[in-house]
Amino acid sequence: MITNLEDILSDSAKNMKRSVIRELLKLTQKPEIISFAGGLPAPNTFPIEELKQISNEVLEEDGDAALQYGATEGDTKLREILTERYQKQGLTISSDNLVILTSSQQGLDLAGKIFLNRGDHFICGLPSYLGGLGAFSSYGATPVGIKFDEFGMRSDLLEKTLAKMLEEGELPKFIYVIPDFQNPAGITMPEFRRLEIIAIAKKYNILIIEDSPYRELRFEGKDQKMMFELDNSGHVIALGTFSKIFVPGFRIGWVIAHEAIIDKFVKAKQSTDLCTSPFVQKIAAKYLEKGLFDKNLKTIIEMYHRKRDVMLDAFEEFMPKGVTWTKPEGGLFLFLNLPENMDAQDLFEIAIQKNVAFVLGSAFHCDGSGKNTMRINFSYVDEEHSRIGVQRLAESIKMLMNNKVNA
Amino acid sequence: MITNLEDILSDSAKNMKRSVIRELLKLTQKPEIISFAGGLPAPNTFPIEELKQISNEVLEEDGDAALQYGATEGDTKLREILTERYQKQGLTISSDNLVILTSSQQGLDLAGKIFLNRGDHFICGLPSYLGGLGAFSSYGATPVGIKFDEFGMRSDLLEKTLAKMLEEGELPKFIYVIPDFQNPAGITMPEFRRLEIIAIAKKYNILIIEDSPYRELRFEGKDQKMMFELDNSGHVIALGTFSKIFVPGFRIGWVIAHEAIIDKFVKAKQSTDLCTSPFVQKIAAKYLEKGLFDKNLKTIIEMYHRKRDVMLDAFEEFMPKGVTWTKPEGGLFLFLNLPENMDAQDLFEIAIQKNVAFVLGSAFHCDGSGKNTMRINFSYVDEEHSRIGVQRLAESIKMLMNNKVNA
């Protein structure tokens, strides 16, 4: 074995950690555990029969191109279809503004590669999606966390932080936000907050990365305009994905941005994986073209809406006083706050004994705060087990509360 | 538009170029052009009918897992099957030493991410695969090119270069080699040269990256042991891919390495794309399991063997004196040398007029040398057009020679 492996690692690799969540998921895969830990879509939303048919059609009609290398920019048809969907929402883009990626995680990675030098800073929420933090940190950049209120990232704190960073000559490269049904908090930014953050980004001439995997999963309330649309001045890079609204197993995501920025993504993607699988892209394009996507999306929304309701009802019924939680209007997650003096880490050990799992909220806080918080996924577990799981979780919390009192 | 885009780019992004070859390929896609430029497998080797059947079986039997997120390490079955294939070749590895990647290009990218800091050096061949150079350079590392002889990278020059670099305190992080049917040179390293290079790597305690996309495409001559096997001490990281021996459209590659190194690849991959599509992995696993892969590989080898022979015969027949070329024992490419005083760039313009295309050899030389060289692909064009293309190319060369004489 090479004897100096740790020495020859890049500075990035020295700091790389295995994802807490993915490692945790391995622990929680015992069949008796009811897991609210993952961020998995429910497999009974996967349109297996339709995909059998469409896979065959793609291979039959377009097999040579589907199995060959493709353009780095992605399948032309799929880019057009996705562009049209965004145009209908109100975005003024052409398919030159949209490039297919191998998952939106690749978009986060490429954004890091394109914008971050070692020692740079980026802004993120407290809390924020761990995979974003991981991707950006892998380029040696330091996160600067901004606290949330009920409307998401606090614009007053953002402004204050940027003013201070400007003074110190270390403006961040971008602001990383998940405006719709945020992971992990389940919060959606109202338009006024989006506009405030855009105004601040423009004032300091920095970019916004709008990570938007859950946007189409709205159960109730009013659609919010994408920050990309509200800005419309090239300050926003938006990321999308099929993972939560179709299937994760195709690993298809996309980036929407000003053409000058898209050009950087294409160059960066070339040296990263040359192109995304044309086979899965063509299957996805055909699936959308046939109108099956929207039909299935409706089913997914109804199912997750029901699951959220079941979970919220169970929370009301079982949770002890002092525990609060967000009531997301869509998406996959809600966020739970234990009383300030409690540590979700202690709870985790009790909960695992009781065969229920969740993710520690502190994992999503780049400053190590949020020790009393937990992320709860409601898309994966079926309704019956969801109720049982919440009951187990509530019992675990009560047990921890009693321990505290008796300690 | 953000007004300071070029300023806020990372140092890496400032240096990113679009791949010369991929941009060139766009130019050469006119139907009347016979293109020896790409590195594309022949689409009539794609087993479309079998893949229709297998896609259906995978969705039928294992659809939920195929369409869900998968393990970062890859599909267990596929890892086992590939491991067994390598074990049969003589490698002493377990499936813990093999991780699935989204193309072997991702392996090059992750190797860069794991080992290269800005300002680091790496060793490559003169010439060497452009996608490797691009991936490593994107992390701000500088290539140090080592000239080739008929056996590949010259070990005497490698040793001399490393001695000098050690003295200057800037030993490279790794040696990047493509030992089998090298891209672009078409040269295969004999065992003695592999052993020399391994001994040097061990002496200086640096890694070797053995990029091996063409290895199974041997038409004639003796199988060479992989450098990974010859080393067997953890100094070699080997990369493999289905792109040239099955289909590129699945974007499946893999890395084989010591477990301590595999651990770094898994961590780096997590923040890059979480996992490779389980859907295409499961299709590939089943395809191999049914024995269809080996059957098809035999057909591919026979086809490319024939195509190579047709091309070599045409070269003999048409090429003017002073032009030489490699006679690869396998793979997809041969390398052509014009007389020293000629520039392939001048030839390219004439050749495009005559409707034949190739890639400039200089693109593969990190030091800008190789101006009189060209890479010729023989896997894509059919036999009839191959002969016509070579004839056009020979005419173009003669025309350029005459221009030189008359100039």
CSV table of C-alpha atoms in Angstrom, one decimal, chain A residues 73-400:
chain,number,residue,atom,x,y,z
A,73,GLU,CA,-25.9,19.9,-23.0
A,74,GLY,CA,-28.4,17.0,-22.9
A,75,ASP,CA,-31.1,15.6,-25.1
A,76,THR,CA,-32.6,18.3,-27.3
A,77,LYS,CA,-36.2,17.1,-26.9
A,78,LEU,CA,-36.0,16.9,-23.1
A,79,ARG,CA,-34.5,20.3,-22.9
A,80,GLU,CA,-37.3,21.7,-25.0
A,81,ILE,CA,-40.0,20.0,-23.0
A,82,LEU,CA,-38.6,21.2,-19.7
A,83,THR,CA,-38.1,24.7,-21.1
A,84,GLU,CA,-41.7,24.9,-22.1
A,85,ARG,CA,-42.9,23.8,-18.7
A,86,TYR,CA,-40.9,26.7,-17.1
A,87,GLN,CA,-42.1,29.1,-19.8
A,88,LYS,CA,-45.7,28.2,-18.8
A,89,GLN,CA,-44.8,29.1,-15.2
A,90,GLY,CA,-43.7,32.5,-16.4
A,91,LEU,CA,-40.0,32.2,-16.9
A,92,THR,CA,-38.6,33.9,-20.0
A,93,ILE,CA,-36.0,31.4,-21.0
A,94,SER,CA,-35.1,29.4,-24.1
A,95,SER,CA,-33.7,25.9,-24.2
A,96,ASP,CA,-30.2,27.5,-24.4
A,97,ASN,CA,-30.8,28.5,-20.8
A,98,LEU,CA,-31.4,24.9,-19.6
A,99,VAL,CA,-28.8,22.1,-19.5
A,100,ILE,CA,-29.5,18.5,-18.4
A,101,LEU,CA,-27.3,17.3,-15.5
A,102,THR,CA,-26.7,13.9,-13.9
A,103,SER,CA,-28.9,14.7,-10.9
A,104,SER,CA,-29.3,18.2,-9.4
A,105,GLN,CA,-26.6,17.1,-6.9
A,106,GLN,CA,-24.3,17.4,-9.9
A,107,GLY,CA,-25.5,21.0,-10.3
A,108,LEU,CA,-24.4,21.7,-6.7
A,109,ASP,CA,-21.1,20.1,-7.4
A,110,LEU,CA,-20.5,22.0,-10.7
A,111,ALA,CA,-21.6,25.3,-9.1
A,112,GLY,CA,-18.9,24.6,-6.5
A,113,LYS,CA,-16.3,23.8,-9.2
A,114,ILE,CA,-17.2,26.9,-11.2
A,115,PHE,CA,-17.4,29.5,-8.5
A,116,LEU,CA,-15.5,28.3,-5.4
A,117,ASN,CA,-11.8,28.7,-4.6
A,118,ARG,CA,-10.3,27.3,-1.4
A,119,GLY,CA,-11.0,29.9,1.3
A,120,ASP,CA,-14.1,31.4,-0.4
A,121,HIS,CA,-17.4,31.8,1.4
A,122,PHE,CA,-21.0,31.0,0.6
A,123,ILE,CA,-24.2,31.8,2.4
A,124,CYS,CA,-26.6,29.1,3.4
A,125,GLY,CA,-29.6,28.7,5.6
A,126,LEU,CA,-29.6,27.6,9.2
A,127,PRO,CA,-30.7,24.9,8.5
A,128,SER,CA,-29.8,23.9,4.9
A,129,TYR,CA,-29.6,20.8,2.7
A,130,LEU,CA,-26.6,18.7,3.7
A,131,GLY,CA,-25.8,17.7,0.1
A,132,GLY,CA,-25.4,21.3,-0.8
A,133,LEU,CA,-23.1,22.1,2.1
A,134,GLY,CA,-21.1,18.9,1.3
A,135,ALA,CA,-20.7,19.8,-2.4
A,136,PHE,CA,-19.6,23.4,-1.7
A,137,SER,CA,-17.3,22.4,1.2
A,138,SER,CA,-15.6,19.9,-1.0
A,139,TYR,CA,-14.1,22.8,-2.9
A,140,GLY,CA,-12.7,24.2,0.3
A,141,ALA,CA,-15.2,26.9,0.8
A,142,THR,CA,-16.6,28.0,4.2
A,143,PRO,CA,-20.4,28.2,4.8
A,144,VAL,CA,-21.8,31.3,6.5
A,145,GLY,CA,-25.2,30.4,8.0
A,146,ILE,CA,-28.1,32.7,8.2
A,147,LYS,CA,-30.9,32.0,10.7
A,148,PHE,CA,-34.5,31.3,9.7
A,149,ASP,CA,-37.7,32.8,10.7
A,150,GLU,CA,-41.2,31.4,9.7
A,151,PHE,CA,-40.5,32.8,6.1
A,152,GLY,CA,-37.2,31.2,5.6
A,153,MET,CA,-33.8,32.9,5.5
A,154,ARG,CA,-33.9,36.1,7.4
A,155,SER,CA,-33.2,39.0,5.1
A,156,ASP,CA,-32.2,41.4,7.9
A,157,LEU,CA,-29.5,39.1,9.1
A,158,LEU,CA,-28.4,38.4,5.5
A,159,GLU,CA,-28.0,42.1,4.8
A,160,LYS,CA,-26.1,42.6,8.1
A,161,THR,CA,-23.8,39.7,7.4
A,162,LEU,CA,-23.0,40.8,3.8
A,163,ALA,CA,-22.3,44.3,4.9
A,164,LYS,CA,-19.8,43.0,7.4
A,165,MET,CA,-18.3,40.5,4.9
A,166,LEU,CA,-17.9,43.3,2.4
A,167,GLU,CA,-16.1,45.4,4.9
A,168,GLU,CA,-13.8,42.5,5.6
A,169,GLY,CA,-13.2,42.1,1.9
A,170,GLU,CA,-14.6,38.6,1.8
A,171,LEU,CA,-18.0,38.8,0.1
A,172,PRO,CA,-19.4,35.3,-0.5
A,173,LYS,CA,-19.6,33.9,-4.0
A,174,PHE,CA,-23.3,33.1,-3.7
A,175,ILE,CA,-26.4,32.6,-1.5
A,176,TYR,CA,-27.7,29.1,-1.4
A,177,VAL,CA,-31.5,28.8,-0.9
A,178,ILE,CA,-34.2,26.3,-1.3
A,179,PRO,CA,-37.2,28.5,-1.4
A,180,ASP,CA,-40.0,25.9,-1.8
A,181,PHE,CA,-40.7,23.4,1.0
A,182,GLN,CA,-37.2,23.7,2.2
A,183,ASN,CA,-35.1,20.7,3.1
A,184,PRO,CA,-35.0,20.2,6.0
A,185,ALA,CA,-37.3,22.9,7.5
A,186,GLY,CA,-40.3,22.5,5.3
A,187,ILE,CA,-40.7,26.3,5.0
A,188,THR,CA,-41.7,28.1,1.9
A,189,MET,CA,-40.5,31.6,1.3
A,190,PRO,CA,-43.3,34.1,0.5
A,191,GLU,CA,-42.8,36.4,-2.4
A,192,PHE,CA,-41.8,39.4,-0.3
A,193,ARG,CA,-38.9,37.5,1.3
A,194,ARG,CA,-37.8,36.2,-2.1
A,195,LEU,CA,-37.7,39.8,-3.4
A,196,GLU,CA,-35.8,41.0,-0.3
A,197,ILE,CA,-33.1,38.4,-0.9
A,198,ILE,CA,-32.9,39.1,-4.6
A,199,ALA,CA,-32.6,42.8,-3.9
A,200,ILE,CA,-29.7,42.2,-1.5
A,201,ALA,CA,-28.0,39.8,-3.9
A,202,LYS,CA,-28.2,42.5,-6.6
A,203,LYS,CA,-27.0,45.2,-4.2
A,204,TYR,CA,-23.9,43.2,-3.4
A,205,ASN,CA,-23.7,41.8,-7.0
A,206,ILE,CA,-23.6,38.2,-5.9
A,207,LEU,CA,-25.3,35.1,-7.2
A,208,ILE,CA,-28.2,33.1,-5.8
A,209,ILE,CA,-28.4,29.4,-6.2
A,210,GLU,CA,-32.1,28.4,-6.1
A,211,ASP,CA,-32.3,24.7,-5.4
A,212,SER,CA,-35.7,23.6,-6.3
A,213,PRO,CA,-36.3,19.8,-6.1
A,214,TYR,CA,-39.7,20.0,-4.4
A,215,ARG,CA,-41.4,23.0,-6.0
A,216,GLU,CA,-44.0,21.0,-8.0
A,217,LEU,CA,-45.1,19.1,-4.8
A,218,ARG,CA,-47.5,21.7,-3.5
A,219,PHE,CA,-50.5,20.4,-1.5
A,220,GLU,CA,-52.2,23.7,-0.6
A,221,GLY,CA,-51.6,27.4,-0.5
A,222,LYS,CA,-50.6,29.8,-3.3
A,223,ASP,CA,-47.8,29.0,-5.9
A,224,GLN,CA,-44.9,31.2,-5.3
A,225,LYS,CA,-42.9,32.6,-8.3
A,226,MET,CA,-39.4,31.1,-8.7
A,227,MET,CA,-36.7,33.5,-7.6
A,228,PHE,CA,-35.3,33.0,-11.1
A,229,GLU,CA,-38.4,34.6,-12.5
A,230,LEU,CA,-38.6,37.3,-9.9
A,231,ASP,CA,-35.0,38.3,-10.5
A,232,ASN,CA,-35.0,38.0,-14.3
A,233,SER,CA,-31.6,39.7,-14.4
A,234,GLY,CA,-29.1,36.8,-14.4
A,235,HIS,CA,-28.4,36.7,-10.7
A,236,VAL,CA,-30.2,33.4,-10.1
A,237,ILE,CA,-29.0,29.9,-11.0
A,238,ALA,CA,-31.9,27.5,-10.6
A,239,LEU,CA,-31.6,23.7,-10.2
A,240,GLY,CA,-34.3,21.2,-10.8
A,241,THR,CA,-34.6,17.4,-10.7
A,242,PHE,CA,-36.9,14.5,-11.5
A,243,SER,CA,-35.9,12.7,-8.3
A,244,LYS,CA,-38.9,13.7,-6.1
A,245,ILE,CA,-41.5,14.3,-8.9
A,246,PHE,CA,-40.9,11.3,-11.1
A,247,VAL,CA,-38.1,8.8,-10.2
A,248,PRO,CA,-34.7,9.3,-8.6
A,249,GLY,CA,-33.3,6.2,-10.3
A,250,PHE,CA,-32.8,8.0,-13.6
A,251,ARG,CA,-30.4,10.6,-12.0
A,252,ILE,CA,-31.7,13.4,-14.1
A,253,GLY,CA,-31.5,17.0,-13.0
A,254,TRP,CA,-31.0,20.3,-14.8
A,255,VAL,CA,-29.7,23.8,-14.4
A,256,ILE,CA,-31.4,27.0,-15.6
A,257,ALA,CA,-29.2,30.1,-15.9
A,258,HIS,CA,-28.1,33.0,-18.0
A,259,GLU,CA,-26.3,31.8,-21.2
A,260,ALA,CA,-22.9,33.0,-20.0
A,261,ILE,CA,-23.3,30.9,-16.9
A,262,ILE,CA,-24.7,27.9,-18.8
A,263,ASP,CA,-21.5,28.0,-20.9
A,264,LYS,CA,-19.5,27.4,-17.7
A,265,PHE,CA,-21.7,24.5,-16.6
A,266,VAL,CA,-21.3,22.9,-20.0
A,267,LYS,CA,-17.5,23.2,-19.8
A,268,ALA,CA,-17.4,21.9,-16.3
A,269,LYS,CA,-19.7,19.0,-17.0
A,270,GLN,CA,-17.5,17.9,-20.0
A,271,SER,CA,-14.6,17.0,-17.7
A,272,THR,CA,-16.9,15.6,-15.1
A,273,ASP,CA,-18.9,12.9,-17.0
A,274,LEU,CA,-19.0,14.0,-20.7
A,275,CYS,CA,-22.8,13.7,-20.8
A,276,THR,CA,-25.8,12.4,-18.9
A,277,SER,CA,-27.2,9.0,-20.1
A,278,PRO,CA,-29.2,9.6,-23.3
A,279,PHE,CA,-31.1,6.4,-22.7
A,280,VAL,CA,-32.8,7.7,-19.5
A,281,GLN,CA,-33.1,11.2,-20.9
A,282,LYS,CA,-35.0,9.9,-23.9
A,283,ILE,CA,-37.3,7.7,-21.7
A,284,ALA,CA,-38.1,10.8,-19.6
A,285,ALA,CA,-38.7,13.0,-22.6
A,286,LYS,CA,-41.2,10.5,-24.0
A,287,TYR,CA,-42.9,10.1,-20.7
A,288,LEU,CA,-43.4,13.8,-20.5
A,289,GLU,CA,-44.4,14.1,-24.1
A,290,LYS,CA,-47.2,11.6,-23.6
A,291,GLY,CA,-48.7,13.6,-20.8
A,292,LEU,CA,-48.0,10.8,-18.3
A,293,PHE,CA,-45.8,12.9,-16.1
A,294,ASP,CA,-48.5,15.4,-15.1
A,295,LYS,CA,-51.0,12.7,-14.5
A,296,ASN,CA,-48.6,10.9,-12.2
A,297,LEU,CA,-47.5,14.1,-10.5
A,298,LYS,CA,-51.1,14.7,-9.5
A,299,THR,CA,-51.2,11.3,-7.9
A,300,ILE,CA,-47.9,11.9,-6.1
A,301,ILE,CA,-49.2,15.2,-4.7
A,302,GLU,CA,-52.4,13.7,-3.5
A,303,MET,CA,-50.6,10.8,-1.8
A,304,TYR,CA,-48.0,13.0,-0.1
A,305,HIS,CA,-50.7,15.5,0.9
A,306,ARG,CA,-52.6,12.6,2.6
A,307,LYS,CA,-49.4,11.4,4.2
A,308,ARG,CA,-48.6,14.8,5.5
A,309,ASP,CA,-52.1,15.1,7.0
A,310,VAL,CA,-51.9,11.8,8.7
A,311,MET,CA,-48.6,12.7,10.2
A,312,LEU,CA,-49.7,16.2,11.3
A,313,ASP,CA,-52.8,14.6,12.9
A,314,ALA,CA,-50.7,12.0,14.7
A,315,PHE,CA,-48.4,14.8,15.9
A,316,GLU,CA,-51.3,16.7,17.4
A,317,GLU,CA,-52.6,13.5,19.0
A,318,PHE,CA,-49.4,12.1,20.5
A,319,MET,CA,-46.7,14.8,20.9
A,320,PRO,CA,-46.2,16.1,24.4
A,321,LYS,CA,-46.3,19.8,25.3
A,322,GLY,CA,-43.2,21.8,24.4
A,323,VAL,CA,-42.6,20.1,21.1
A,324,THR,CA,-43.4,22.2,18.0
A,325,TRP,CA,-43.2,21.4,14.3
A,326,THR,CA,-43.5,23.1,10.9
A,327,LYS,CA,-46.6,22.5,8.8
A,328,PRO,CA,-45.3,22.4,5.2
A,329,GLU,CA,-47.5,23.3,2.3
A,330,GLY,CA,-45.8,20.7,0.2
A,331,GLY,CA,-42.6,18.7,-0.3
A,332,LEU,CA,-41.3,15.8,1.7
A,333,PHE,CA,-40.2,17.0,5.1
A,334,LEU,CA,-41.2,18.7,8.2
A,335,PHE,CA,-39.0,20.0,11.0
A,336,LEU,CA,-39.5,19.3,14.6
A,337,ASN,CA,-38.3,21.4,17.6
A,338,LEU,CA,-37.8,19.8,21.0
A,339,PRO,CA,-37.6,22.0,24.0
A,340,GLU,CA,-34.4,24.1,23.9
A,341,ASN,CA,-32.7,22.1,26.7
A,342,MET,CA,-33.1,18.7,24.9
A,343,ASP,CA,-30.7,17.1,22.5
A,344,ALA,CA,-32.0,15.2,19.6
A,345,GLN,CA,-28.9,13.0,19.7
A,346,ASP,CA,-30.0,11.6,23.1
A,347,LEU,CA,-33.5,11.1,21.6
A,348,PHE,CA,-32.1,9.3,18.6
A,349,GLU,CA,-30.7,6.5,20.8
A,350,ILE,CA,-34.0,6.0,22.6
A,351,ALA,CA,-35.9,6.2,19.3
A,352,ILE,CA,-33.8,3.5,17.7
A,353,GLN,CA,-34.5,1.3,20.7
A,354,LYS,CA,-38.2,1.9,20.0
A,355,ASN,CA,-37.7,1.2,16.3
A,356,VAL,CA,-38.3,4.7,14.9
A,357,ALA,CA,-35.6,6.8,13.1
A,358,PHE,CA,-35.2,10.4,12.0
A,359,VAL,CA,-32.3,12.7,11.1
A,360,LEU,CA,-30.7,15.0,13.6
A,361,GLY,CA,-31.4,18.6,12.7
A,362,SER,CA,-28.0,19.6,13.8
A,363,ALA,CA,-26.6,17.9,10.7
A,364,PHE,CA,-28.2,20.6,8.6
A,365,HIS,CA,-26.7,23.5,10.7
A,366,CYS,CA,-23.3,24.5,9.4
A,367,ASP,CA,-22.6,26.2,12.8
A,368,GLY,CA,-23.4,23.1,14.8
A,369,SER,CA,-26.6,24.7,16.2
A,370,GLY,CA,-30.0,23.1,16.1
A,371,LYS,CA,-29.3,20.4,18.6
A,372,ASN,CA,-32.9,20.3,19.7
A,373,THR,CA,-34.2,19.9,16.1
A,374,MET,CA,-35.1,16.9,13.9
A,375,ARG,CA,-36.0,16.4,10.3
A,376,ILE,CA,-39.0,14.1,9.7
A,377,ASN,CA,-39.7,12.7,6.2
A,378,PHE,CA,-43.4,11.9,5.5
A,379,SER,CA,-43.2,10.7,1.8
A,380,TYR,CA,-41.8,7.3,2.3
A,381,VAL,CA,-43.6,5.5,5.1
A,382,ASP,CA,-47.2,4.4,4.5
A,383,GLU,CA,-50.0,6.0,6.5
A,384,GLU,CA,-50.5,3.2,9.0
A,385,HIS,CA,-46.9,3.0,9.9
A,386,SER,CA,-46.5,6.8,9.9
A,387,ARG,CA,-49.1,7.0,12.7
A,388,ILE,CA,-47.3,4.2,14.6
A,389,GLY,CA,-44.0,5.8,14.0
A,390,VAL,CA,-45.1,9.1,15.4
A,391,GLN,CA,-46.5,7.4,18.4
A,392,ARG,CA,-43.2,5.7,19.1
A,393,LEU,CA,-41.4,9.0,18.5
A,394,ALA,CA,-43.7,10.8,21.0
A,395,GLU,CA,-43.1,8.0,23.6
A,396,SER,CA,-39.4,8.4,23.1
A,397,ILE,CA,-39.6,12.1,23.6
A,398,LYS,CA,-41.7,11.7,26.8
A,399,MET,CA,-39.2,9.1,28.0
A,400,LEU,CA,-36.3,11.6,27.4
